[in-house]
Coordinates of C-alpha atoms and ligand atoms in Angstrom, one line a residue:
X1 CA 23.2 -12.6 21.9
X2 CA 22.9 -12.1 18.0
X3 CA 22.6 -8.4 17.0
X4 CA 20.3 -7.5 14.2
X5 CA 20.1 -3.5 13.1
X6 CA 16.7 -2.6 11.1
X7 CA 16.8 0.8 9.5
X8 CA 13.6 2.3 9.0
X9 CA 10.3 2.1 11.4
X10 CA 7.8 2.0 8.2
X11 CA 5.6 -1.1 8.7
X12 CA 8.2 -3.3 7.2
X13 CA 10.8 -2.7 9.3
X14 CA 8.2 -2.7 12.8
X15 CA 7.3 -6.5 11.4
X16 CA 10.6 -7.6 10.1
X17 CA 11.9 -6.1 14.4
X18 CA 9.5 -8.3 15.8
X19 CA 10.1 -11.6 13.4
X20 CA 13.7 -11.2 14.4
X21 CA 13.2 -10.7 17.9
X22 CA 10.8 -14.0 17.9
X23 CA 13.9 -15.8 16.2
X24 CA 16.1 -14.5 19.0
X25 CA 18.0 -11.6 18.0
X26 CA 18.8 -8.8 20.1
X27 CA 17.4 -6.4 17.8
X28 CA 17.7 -2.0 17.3
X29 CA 15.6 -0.1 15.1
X30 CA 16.9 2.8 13.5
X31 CA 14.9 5.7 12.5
X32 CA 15.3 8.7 11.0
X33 CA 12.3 10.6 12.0
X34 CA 10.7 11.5 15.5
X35 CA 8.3 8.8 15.5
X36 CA 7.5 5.2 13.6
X37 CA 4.8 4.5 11.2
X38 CA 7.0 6.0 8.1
X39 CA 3.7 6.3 5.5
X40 CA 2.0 5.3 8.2
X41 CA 2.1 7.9 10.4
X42 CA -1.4 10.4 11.8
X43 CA -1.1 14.0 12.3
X44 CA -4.0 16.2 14.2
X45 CA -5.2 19.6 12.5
X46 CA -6.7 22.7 14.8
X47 CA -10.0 22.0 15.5
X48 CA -10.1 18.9 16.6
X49 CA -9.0 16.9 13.6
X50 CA -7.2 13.2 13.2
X51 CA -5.9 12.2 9.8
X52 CA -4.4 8.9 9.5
X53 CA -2.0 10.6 6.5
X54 CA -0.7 7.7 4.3
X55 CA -2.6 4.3 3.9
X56 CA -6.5 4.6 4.5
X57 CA -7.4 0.6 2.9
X58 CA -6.9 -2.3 5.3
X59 CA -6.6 -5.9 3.8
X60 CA -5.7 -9.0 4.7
X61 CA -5.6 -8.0 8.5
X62 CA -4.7 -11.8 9.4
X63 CA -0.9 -11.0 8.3
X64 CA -1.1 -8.2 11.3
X65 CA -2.6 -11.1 13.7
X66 CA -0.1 -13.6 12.8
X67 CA 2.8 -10.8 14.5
X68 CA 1.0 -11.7 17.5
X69 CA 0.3 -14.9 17.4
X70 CA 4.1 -15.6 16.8
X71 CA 5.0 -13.6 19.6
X72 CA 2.8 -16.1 21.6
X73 CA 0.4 -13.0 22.4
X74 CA -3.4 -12.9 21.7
X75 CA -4.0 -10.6 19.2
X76 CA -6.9 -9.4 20.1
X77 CA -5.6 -8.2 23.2
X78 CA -3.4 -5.3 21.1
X79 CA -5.3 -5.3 18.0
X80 CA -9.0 -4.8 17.3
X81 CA -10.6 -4.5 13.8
X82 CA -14.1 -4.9 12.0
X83 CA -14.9 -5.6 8.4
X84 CA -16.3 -3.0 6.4
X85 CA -20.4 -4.2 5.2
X86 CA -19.7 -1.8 2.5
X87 CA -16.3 -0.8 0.6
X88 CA -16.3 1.8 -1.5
X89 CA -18.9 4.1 -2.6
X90 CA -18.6 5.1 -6.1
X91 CA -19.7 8.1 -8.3
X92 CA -19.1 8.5 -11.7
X93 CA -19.8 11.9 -13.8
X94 CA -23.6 10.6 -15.7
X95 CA -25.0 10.7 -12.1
X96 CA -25.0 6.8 -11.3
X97 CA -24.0 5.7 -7.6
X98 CA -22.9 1.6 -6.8
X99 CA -22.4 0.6 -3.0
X100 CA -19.3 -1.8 -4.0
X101 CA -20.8 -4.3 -0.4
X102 CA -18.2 -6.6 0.9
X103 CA -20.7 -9.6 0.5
X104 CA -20.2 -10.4 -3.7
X105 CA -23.9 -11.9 -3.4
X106 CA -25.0 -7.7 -2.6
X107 CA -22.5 -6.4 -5.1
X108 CA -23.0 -8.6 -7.8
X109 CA -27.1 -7.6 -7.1
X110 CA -26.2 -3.6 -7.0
X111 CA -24.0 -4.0 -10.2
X112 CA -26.8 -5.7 -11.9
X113 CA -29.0 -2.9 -10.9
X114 CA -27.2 0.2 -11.5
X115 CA -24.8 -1.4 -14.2
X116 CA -25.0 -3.2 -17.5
X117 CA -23.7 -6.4 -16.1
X118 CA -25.7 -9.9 -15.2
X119 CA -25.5 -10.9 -11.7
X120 CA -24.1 -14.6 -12.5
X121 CA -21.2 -13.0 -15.1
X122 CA -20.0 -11.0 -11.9
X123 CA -20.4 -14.0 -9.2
X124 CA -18.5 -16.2 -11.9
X125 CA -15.7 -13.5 -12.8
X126 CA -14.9 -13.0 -8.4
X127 CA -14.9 -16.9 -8.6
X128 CA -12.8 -17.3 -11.2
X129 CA -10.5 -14.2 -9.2
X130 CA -10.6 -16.2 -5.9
X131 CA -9.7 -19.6 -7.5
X132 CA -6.8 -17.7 -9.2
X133 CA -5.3 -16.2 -6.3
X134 CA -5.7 -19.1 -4.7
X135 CA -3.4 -21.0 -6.8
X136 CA -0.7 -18.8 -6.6
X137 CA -0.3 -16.6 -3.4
X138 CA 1.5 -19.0 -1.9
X139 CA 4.5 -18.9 -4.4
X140 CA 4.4 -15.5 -5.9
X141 CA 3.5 -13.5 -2.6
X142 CA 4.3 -15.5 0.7
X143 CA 7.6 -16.9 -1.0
X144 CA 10.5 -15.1 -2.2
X145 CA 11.2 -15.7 -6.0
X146 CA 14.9 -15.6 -6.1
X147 CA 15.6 -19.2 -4.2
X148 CA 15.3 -22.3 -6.2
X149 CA 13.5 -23.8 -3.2
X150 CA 10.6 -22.0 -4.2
X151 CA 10.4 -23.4 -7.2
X152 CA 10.7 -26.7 -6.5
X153 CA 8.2 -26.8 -3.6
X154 CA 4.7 -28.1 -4.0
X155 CA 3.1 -25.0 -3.9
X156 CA 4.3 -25.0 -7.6
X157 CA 1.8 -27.8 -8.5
X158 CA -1.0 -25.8 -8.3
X159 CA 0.5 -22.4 -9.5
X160 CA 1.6 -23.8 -13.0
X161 CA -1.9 -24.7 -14.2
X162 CA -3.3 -21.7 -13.3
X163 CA -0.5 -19.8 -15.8
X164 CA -2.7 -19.5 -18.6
X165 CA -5.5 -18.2 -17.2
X166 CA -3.5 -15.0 -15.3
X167 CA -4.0 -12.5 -18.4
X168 CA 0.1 -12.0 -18.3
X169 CA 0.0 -11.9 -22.1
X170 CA -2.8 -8.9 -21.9
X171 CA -2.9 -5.6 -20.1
X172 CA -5.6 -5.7 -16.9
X173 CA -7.8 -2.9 -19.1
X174 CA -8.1 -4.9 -22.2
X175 CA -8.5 -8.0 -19.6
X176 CA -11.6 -6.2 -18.1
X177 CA -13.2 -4.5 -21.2
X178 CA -13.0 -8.3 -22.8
X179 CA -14.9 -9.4 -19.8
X180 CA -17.6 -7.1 -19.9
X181 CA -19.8 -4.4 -21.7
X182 CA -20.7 -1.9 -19.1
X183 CA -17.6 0.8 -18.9
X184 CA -18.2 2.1 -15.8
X185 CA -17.4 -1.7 -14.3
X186 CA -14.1 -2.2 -16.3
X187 CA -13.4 1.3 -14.9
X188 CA -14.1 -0.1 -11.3
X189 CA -12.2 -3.0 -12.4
X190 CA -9.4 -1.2 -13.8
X191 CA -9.1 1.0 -10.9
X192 CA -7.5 -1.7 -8.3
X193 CA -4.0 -1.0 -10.9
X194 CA -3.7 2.1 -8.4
X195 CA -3.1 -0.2 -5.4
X196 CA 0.4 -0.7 -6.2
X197 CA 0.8 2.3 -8.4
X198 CA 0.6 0.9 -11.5
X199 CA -1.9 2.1 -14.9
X200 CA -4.1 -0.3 -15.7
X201 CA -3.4 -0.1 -19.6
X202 CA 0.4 -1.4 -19.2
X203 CA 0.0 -3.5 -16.2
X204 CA -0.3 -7.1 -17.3
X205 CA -4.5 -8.8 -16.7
X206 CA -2.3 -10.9 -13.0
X207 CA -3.4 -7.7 -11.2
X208 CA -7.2 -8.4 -11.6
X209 CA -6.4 -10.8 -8.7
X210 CA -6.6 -7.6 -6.0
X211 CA -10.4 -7.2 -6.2
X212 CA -10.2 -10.4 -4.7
X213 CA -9.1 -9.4 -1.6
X214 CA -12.0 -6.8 -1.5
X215 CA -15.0 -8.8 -2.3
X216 CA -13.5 -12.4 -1.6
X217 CA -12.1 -11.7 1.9
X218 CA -13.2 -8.3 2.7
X219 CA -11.7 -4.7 3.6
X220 CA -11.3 -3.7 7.5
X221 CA -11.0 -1.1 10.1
X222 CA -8.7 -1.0 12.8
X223 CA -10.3 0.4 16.1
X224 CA -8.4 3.5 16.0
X225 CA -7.6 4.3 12.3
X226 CA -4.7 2.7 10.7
X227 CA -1.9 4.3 12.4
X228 CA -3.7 1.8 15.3
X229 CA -1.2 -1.1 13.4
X230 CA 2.2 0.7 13.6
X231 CA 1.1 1.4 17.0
X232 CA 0.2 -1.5 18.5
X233 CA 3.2 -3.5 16.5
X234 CA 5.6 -1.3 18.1
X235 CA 4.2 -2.0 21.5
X236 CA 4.2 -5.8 20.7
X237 CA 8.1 -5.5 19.7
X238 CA 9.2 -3.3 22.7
X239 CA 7.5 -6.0 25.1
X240 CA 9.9 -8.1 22.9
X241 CA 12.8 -6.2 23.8
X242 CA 13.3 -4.5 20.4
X243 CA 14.7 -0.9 21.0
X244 CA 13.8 2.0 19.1
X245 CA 15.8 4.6 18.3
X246 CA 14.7 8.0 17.0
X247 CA 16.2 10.7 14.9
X248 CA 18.9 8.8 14.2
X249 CA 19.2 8.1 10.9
X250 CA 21.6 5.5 9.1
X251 CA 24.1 6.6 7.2
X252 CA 26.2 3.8 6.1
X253 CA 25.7 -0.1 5.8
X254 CA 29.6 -1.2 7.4
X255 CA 30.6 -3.9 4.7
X256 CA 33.8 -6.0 6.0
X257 CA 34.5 -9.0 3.6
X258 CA 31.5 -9.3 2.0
X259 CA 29.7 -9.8 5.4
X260 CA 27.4 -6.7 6.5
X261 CA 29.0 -5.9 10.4
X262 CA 27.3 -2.8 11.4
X263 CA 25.3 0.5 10.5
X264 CA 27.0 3.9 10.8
X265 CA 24.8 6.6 12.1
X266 CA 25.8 10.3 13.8
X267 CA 26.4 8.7 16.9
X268 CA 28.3 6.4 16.0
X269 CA 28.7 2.7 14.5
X270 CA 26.7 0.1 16.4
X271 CA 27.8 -3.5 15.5
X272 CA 24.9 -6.2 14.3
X273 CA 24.9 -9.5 12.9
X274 CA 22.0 -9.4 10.6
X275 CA 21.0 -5.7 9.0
X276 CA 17.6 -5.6 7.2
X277 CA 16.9 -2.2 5.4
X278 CA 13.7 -0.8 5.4
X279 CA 14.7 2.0 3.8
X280 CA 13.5 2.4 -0.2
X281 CA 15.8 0.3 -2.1
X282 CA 17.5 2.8 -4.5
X283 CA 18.8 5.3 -1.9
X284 CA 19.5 2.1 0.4
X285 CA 22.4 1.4 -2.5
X286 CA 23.1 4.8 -3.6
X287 CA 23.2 6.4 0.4
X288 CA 24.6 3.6 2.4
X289 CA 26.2 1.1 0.4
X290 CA 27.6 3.1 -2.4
X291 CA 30.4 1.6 -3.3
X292 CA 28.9 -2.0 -4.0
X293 CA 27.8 -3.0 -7.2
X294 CA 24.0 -1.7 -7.5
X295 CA 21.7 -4.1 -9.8
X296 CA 20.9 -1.4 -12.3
X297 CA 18.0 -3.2 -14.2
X298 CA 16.4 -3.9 -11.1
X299 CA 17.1 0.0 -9.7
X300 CA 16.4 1.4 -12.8
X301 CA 12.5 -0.1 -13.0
X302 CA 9.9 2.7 -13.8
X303 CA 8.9 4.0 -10.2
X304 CA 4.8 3.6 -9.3
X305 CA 2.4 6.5 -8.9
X306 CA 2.6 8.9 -6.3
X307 CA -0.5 10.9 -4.6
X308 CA -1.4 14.0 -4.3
X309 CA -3.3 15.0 -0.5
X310 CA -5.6 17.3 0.6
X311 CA -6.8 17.1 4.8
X312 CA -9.9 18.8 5.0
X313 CA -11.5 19.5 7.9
X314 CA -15.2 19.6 6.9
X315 CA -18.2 21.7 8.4
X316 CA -21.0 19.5 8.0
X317 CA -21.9 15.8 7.3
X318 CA -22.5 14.0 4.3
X319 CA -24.7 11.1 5.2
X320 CA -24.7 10.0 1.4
X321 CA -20.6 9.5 1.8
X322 CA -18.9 6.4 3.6
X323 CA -15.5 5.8 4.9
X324 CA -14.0 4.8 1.1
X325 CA -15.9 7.0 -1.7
X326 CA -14.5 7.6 -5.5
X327 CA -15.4 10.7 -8.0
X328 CA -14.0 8.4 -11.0
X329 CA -13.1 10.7 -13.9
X330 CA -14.9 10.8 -17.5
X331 CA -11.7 9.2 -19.1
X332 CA -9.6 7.0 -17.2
X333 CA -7.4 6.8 -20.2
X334 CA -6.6 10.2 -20.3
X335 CA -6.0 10.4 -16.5
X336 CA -3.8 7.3 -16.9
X337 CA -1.8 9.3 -19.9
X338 CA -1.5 12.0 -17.5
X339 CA 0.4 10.2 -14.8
X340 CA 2.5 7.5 -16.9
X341 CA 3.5 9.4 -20.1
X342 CA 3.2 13.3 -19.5
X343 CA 4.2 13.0 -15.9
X344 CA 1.0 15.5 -14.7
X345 CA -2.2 15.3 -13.5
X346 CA -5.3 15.3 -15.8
X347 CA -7.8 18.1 -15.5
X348 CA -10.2 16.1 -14.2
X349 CA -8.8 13.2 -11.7
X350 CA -10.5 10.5 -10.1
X351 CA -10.8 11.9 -6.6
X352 CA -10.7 9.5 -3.6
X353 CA -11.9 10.5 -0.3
X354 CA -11.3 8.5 2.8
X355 CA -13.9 9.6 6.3
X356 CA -12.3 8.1 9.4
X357 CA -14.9 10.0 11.3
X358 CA -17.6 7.6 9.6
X359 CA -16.2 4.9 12.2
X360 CA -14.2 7.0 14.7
X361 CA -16.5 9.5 15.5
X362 CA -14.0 11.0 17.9
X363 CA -11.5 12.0 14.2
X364 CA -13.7 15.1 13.7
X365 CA -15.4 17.4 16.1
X366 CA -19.5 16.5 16.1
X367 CA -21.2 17.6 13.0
X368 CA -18.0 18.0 11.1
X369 CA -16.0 15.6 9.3
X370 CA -12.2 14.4 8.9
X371 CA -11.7 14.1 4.5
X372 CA -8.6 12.5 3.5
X373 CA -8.9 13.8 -0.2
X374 CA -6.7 11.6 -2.6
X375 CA -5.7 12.2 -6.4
X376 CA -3.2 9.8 -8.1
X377 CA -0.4 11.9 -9.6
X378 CA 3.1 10.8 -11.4
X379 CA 6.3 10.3 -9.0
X380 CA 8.6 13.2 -8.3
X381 CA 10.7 14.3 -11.7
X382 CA 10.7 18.3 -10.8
X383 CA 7.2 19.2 -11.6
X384 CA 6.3 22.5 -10.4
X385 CA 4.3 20.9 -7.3
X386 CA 2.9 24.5 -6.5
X387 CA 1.0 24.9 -9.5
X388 CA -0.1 21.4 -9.8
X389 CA -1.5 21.4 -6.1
X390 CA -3.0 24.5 -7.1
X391 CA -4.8 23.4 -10.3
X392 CA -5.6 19.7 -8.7
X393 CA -7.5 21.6 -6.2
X394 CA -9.4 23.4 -7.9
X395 CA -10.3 20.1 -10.5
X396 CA -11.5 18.0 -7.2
X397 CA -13.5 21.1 -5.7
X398 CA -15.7 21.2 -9.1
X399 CA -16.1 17.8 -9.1
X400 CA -16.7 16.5 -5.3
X401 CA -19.0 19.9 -5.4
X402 CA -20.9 19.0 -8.3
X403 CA -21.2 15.9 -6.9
X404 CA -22.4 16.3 -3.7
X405 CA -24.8 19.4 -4.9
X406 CA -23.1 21.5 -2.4
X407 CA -20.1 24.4 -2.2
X408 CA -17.8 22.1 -0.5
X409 CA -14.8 24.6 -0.6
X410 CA -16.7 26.9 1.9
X411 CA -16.9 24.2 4.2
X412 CA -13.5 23.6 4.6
X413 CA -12.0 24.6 8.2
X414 CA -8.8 23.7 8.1
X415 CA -6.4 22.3 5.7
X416 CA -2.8 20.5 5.1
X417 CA -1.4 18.9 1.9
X418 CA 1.5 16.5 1.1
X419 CA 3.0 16.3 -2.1
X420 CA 4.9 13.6 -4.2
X421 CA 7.7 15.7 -3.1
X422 CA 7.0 16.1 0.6
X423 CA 6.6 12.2 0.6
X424 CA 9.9 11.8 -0.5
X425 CA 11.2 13.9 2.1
X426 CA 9.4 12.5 4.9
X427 CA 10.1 9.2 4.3
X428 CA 13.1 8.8 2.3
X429 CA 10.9 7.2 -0.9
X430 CA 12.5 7.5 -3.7
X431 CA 11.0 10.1 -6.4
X432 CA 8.0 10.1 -3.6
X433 CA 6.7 6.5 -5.3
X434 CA 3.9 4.9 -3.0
X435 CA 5.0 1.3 -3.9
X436 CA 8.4 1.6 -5.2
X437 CA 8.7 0.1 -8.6
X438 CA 5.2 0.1 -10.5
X439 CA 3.5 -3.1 -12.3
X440 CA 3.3 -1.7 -15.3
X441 CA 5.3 -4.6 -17.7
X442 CA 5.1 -8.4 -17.4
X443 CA 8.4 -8.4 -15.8
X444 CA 8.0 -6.1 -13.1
X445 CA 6.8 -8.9 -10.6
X446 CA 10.5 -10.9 -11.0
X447 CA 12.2 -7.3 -11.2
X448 CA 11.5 -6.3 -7.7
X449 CA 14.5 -6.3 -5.4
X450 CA 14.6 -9.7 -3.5
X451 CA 14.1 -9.8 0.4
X452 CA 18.1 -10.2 0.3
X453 CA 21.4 -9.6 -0.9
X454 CA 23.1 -12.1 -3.4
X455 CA 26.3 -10.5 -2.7
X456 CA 26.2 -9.3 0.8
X457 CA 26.2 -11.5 3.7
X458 CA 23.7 -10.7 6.7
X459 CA 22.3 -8.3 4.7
X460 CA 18.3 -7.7 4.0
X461 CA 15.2 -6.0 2.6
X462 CA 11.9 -5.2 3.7
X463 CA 9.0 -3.1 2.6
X464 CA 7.1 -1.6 0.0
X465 CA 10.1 -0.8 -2.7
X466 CA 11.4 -5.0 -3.0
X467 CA 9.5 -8.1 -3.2
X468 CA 6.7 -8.7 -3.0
X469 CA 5.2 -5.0 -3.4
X470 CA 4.0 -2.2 -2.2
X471 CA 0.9 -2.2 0.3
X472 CA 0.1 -2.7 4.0
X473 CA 0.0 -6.7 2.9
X474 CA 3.0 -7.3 0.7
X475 CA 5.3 -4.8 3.4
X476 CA 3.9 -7.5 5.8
X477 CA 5.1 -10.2 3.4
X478 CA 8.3 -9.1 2.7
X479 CA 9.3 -9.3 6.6
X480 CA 7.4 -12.4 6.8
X481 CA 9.9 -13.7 3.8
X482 CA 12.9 -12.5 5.4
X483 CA 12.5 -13.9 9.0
X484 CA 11.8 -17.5 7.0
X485 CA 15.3 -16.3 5.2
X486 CA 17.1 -15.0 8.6
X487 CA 19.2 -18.0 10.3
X488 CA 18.1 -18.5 14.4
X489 CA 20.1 -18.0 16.2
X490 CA 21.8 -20.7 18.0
X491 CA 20.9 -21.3 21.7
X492 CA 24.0 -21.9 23.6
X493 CA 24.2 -24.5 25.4
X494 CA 25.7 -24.5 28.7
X495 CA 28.0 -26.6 30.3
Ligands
FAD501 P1 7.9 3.3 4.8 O1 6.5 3.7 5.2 O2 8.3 3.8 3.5 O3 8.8 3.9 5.9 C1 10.2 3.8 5.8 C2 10.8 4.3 7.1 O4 12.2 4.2 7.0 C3 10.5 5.8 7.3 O5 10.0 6.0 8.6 C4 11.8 6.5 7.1 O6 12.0 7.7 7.9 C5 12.8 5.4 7.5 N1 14.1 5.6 7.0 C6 14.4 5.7 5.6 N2 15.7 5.8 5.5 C7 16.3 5.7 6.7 C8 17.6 5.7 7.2 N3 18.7 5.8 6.4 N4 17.8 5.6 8.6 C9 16.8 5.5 9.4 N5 15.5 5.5 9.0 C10 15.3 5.6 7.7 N6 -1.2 0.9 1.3 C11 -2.2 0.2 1.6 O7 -2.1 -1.0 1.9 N7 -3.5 0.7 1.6 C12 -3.7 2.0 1.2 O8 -4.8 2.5 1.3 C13 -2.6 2.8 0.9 N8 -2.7 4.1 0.6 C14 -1.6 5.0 0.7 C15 -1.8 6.3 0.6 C16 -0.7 7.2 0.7 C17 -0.9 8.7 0.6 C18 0.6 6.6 0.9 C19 1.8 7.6 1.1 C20 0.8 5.3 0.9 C21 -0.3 4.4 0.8 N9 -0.2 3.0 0.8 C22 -1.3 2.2 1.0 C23 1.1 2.4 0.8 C24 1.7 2.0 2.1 O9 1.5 3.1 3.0 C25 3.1 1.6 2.0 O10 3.3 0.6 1.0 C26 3.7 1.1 3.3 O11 3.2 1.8 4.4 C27 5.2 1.3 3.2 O12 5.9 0.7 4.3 P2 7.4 0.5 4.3 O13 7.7 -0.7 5.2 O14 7.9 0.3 2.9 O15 8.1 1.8 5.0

């Protein structure tokens, strides 16, 4: 039987296992740490606390489905999940508060309420966002972009008209404040640049497409948290014969002729067919093929935004809070300045918090709460993380405390934090990005690594750092692209 090696048990690598294993390969995963998950791992705390530590936002929660569905499995047997009726909860600093509801009907209605913005503009703007993504999904994110056949496919027919109308000539900021009056809106606009990592006043107008995914299709919650996906993925693949295989971390990719024949790890080299890499794509070429010829433009891309974490276990219960809640910041350009040009965090950072305990009550003992406390910071370039953590924390306990009209420091129990740098060293990421490269030129899209190499037979890529992005979704697409990339592998026929 074909061999196929993935390196890497992040989310890419659990869904580019079990795409191989449904083509027929005999397939190892290889991972470096204890456990799988990579960013999507969960941790407890004393007391009685779950944190889910990396991704908190759920989208697109067919792509998780479909795993199953391949697999011939029903997914609802492994996998259970409910769409959120609200998404975010949002505060700014004058004192207004917007439900962001899943339905746009109710959030178009709150926005015309609380906001300067006409209920129709806001309908007609999601519209337009739906009709967009619509037209070009299919080539930009389910395809990969570095194989004529996507280019010549039909799926092309109804991208091309839709071109014009993508904002690539304009950044999404000056895309939003074009679009409409109230501030506080483009800043809720502006704000889905952070789901890859990117500043919303350098990244071209093609990201205003996310909020689709929001208020078009809807945000979810896995029964369980999110670590519930890594988990019930990996119990999918092993049912599909895929082995795991923990603290063991790749070393080298074994290149013989131009053909990738194995992975190297301390135990040994362990022969393979087809290797896909789930590991970040700069220290995949600088650690474990060093020697090939690296695609420098492509490596050398300005990394996305990294985050900043504060688990708090919480003494009481804010009714007033939901699972997703934002603090925004009195000036997003000056927090964006922060991150992209001075490599710091503003004094006063938006400040996301993230309540699993809202839906699992079981996260948080009774009466208390589970807060996954978020700030968007720069990527690791030697920043004295001590001081920053020290001076972030302070900024988000003014503002979450002015806020919420209480002392929220004195009700925290118990606490952990992980830095850019902690990321990076917990997950091999380079410079502790979140989504690898950021968005922030026109190029960036067609700059990502593709889902495999050009120069190096057998060998692949998968997850947030190449094509299509970062993000629970795009890591889901990139192993989607691969497996339609990976040959199957011939069924031998017996005499
Ligand atoms: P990773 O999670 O990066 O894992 C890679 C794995 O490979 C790791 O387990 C690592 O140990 C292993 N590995 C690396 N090198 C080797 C080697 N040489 N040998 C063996 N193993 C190796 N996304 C969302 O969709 N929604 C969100 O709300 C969201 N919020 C986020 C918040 C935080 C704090 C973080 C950190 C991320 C967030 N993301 C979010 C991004 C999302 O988590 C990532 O895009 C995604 O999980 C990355 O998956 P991946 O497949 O790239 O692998």
């Amino acid at each position: 039987m074909a061999k196929a090696a993935v390196i890497g048990s992040g989310i890419g690598g659990i869904a580019a296992a079990i795409r191989l294993a449904v083509k027929g390969y005999e397939v190892t995963v290889f991972e470096a740490n204890a456990t799988f998950g990579g960013k999507m791992t969960q941790f407890t705390l004393p007391g009685g606390y779950r944190f889910d530590a990396g991704p908190s936002l759920f989208t697109l929660p067919h792509l998780v489905d479909e795993l199953f569905s391949l697999a011939g499995r029903n997914p609802q047997q492994y996998f259970r999940y409910q769409k959120l009726p609200v998404v975010t909860q949002y505060f700014w600093p004058d004192g207004t508060q917007l439900t962001a509801y899943a339905n746009a009907q109710d959030f178009a209605q709150e926005a015309e309420q609380k906001l300067k913005v006409r209920k129709e503009h806001l309908l007609r703007h999601l519209q337009k966002v739906a009709r967009l993504y619509h037209a070009t999904a299919d080539t930009f994110l389910h395809k990969s972009l570095h194989r004529v056949g996507t280019y010549l496919s039909s799926d092309v027919l109804k991208t091309l008209p839709a071109l014009p109308e993508l904002g690539l000539m304009t950044t999404m900021h000056a895309a939003n404040a074009q679009a409409f009056e109230d501030p506080r809106l483009v800043q809720l606009l502006d704000r889905y640049a952070t789901y890859n990592g990117s500043d919303p006043y350098q990244a071209p107008g093609t990201l205003n497409l996310i909020p689709h995914l929001e208020f078009n299709i809807g945000a979810f919650y896995p029964e369980g948290g999110i670590y519930a996906i890594a988990k019930s993925l990996v119990k999918l693949a092993e049912e599909l014969g895929v082995k795991f295989r923990y603290q063991e971390p790749v070393l080298e990719i074994v290149i013989s002729e131009k053909k990738a024949v194995a992975v190297k790890t301390p135990k040994g080299d362990f022969p393979a067919e087809v290797v896909v890499s789930n590991m970040d794509i700069v220290p995949t070429y600088r650690k474990l093929i060093p020697t090939q010829p690296a695609p420098k433009k492509t490596l050398n891309q300005p990394r996305s935004s990294s985050a900043l974490i504060f688990y708090w276990g919480i003494a009481r219960a804010f009714p007033e809070l939901d699972l997703h809640n934002i603090f925004f910041s009195q000036d997003y350009w000056q927090e964006f300045e922060h991150i992209f040009k001075k490599n710091t965090v503003a004094d006063d950072p938006t400040v996301y918090v993230n309540i699993t305990s809202k839906l699992s009550p079981a996260d948080a003992p009774a009466g208390h709460e589970n807060w996954f406390v978020m700030v968007n910071v720069p990527h690791n370039s030697g920043q004295d993380w001590g001081k920053l953590i020290q001076q972030t924390r302070q900024s988000v306990l003014k503002k979450v405390s002015k806020v919420l009209g209480t002392d929220v420091e004195q009700l925290i129990t118990t606490e952990r934090v992980w830095d850019p740098k902690g990321i990076e060293a917990d997950t091999s990421s380079f410079a502790g990005a979140l989504y690898g490269s950021s968005s922030n030129n026109r190029m960036a899209a067609f700059l990502r690594h593709p889902n495999f190499s050009g120069k190096i037979k057998g060998l692949y890529f998968v997850g947030g750092s190449v094509h299509p992005g970062g993000g629970i979704p795009l890591c889901l697409l990139s192993a989607k692209i691969m497996g339609d990339l990976v040959p199957k592998v011939p069924t031998t026929v017996s005499a």
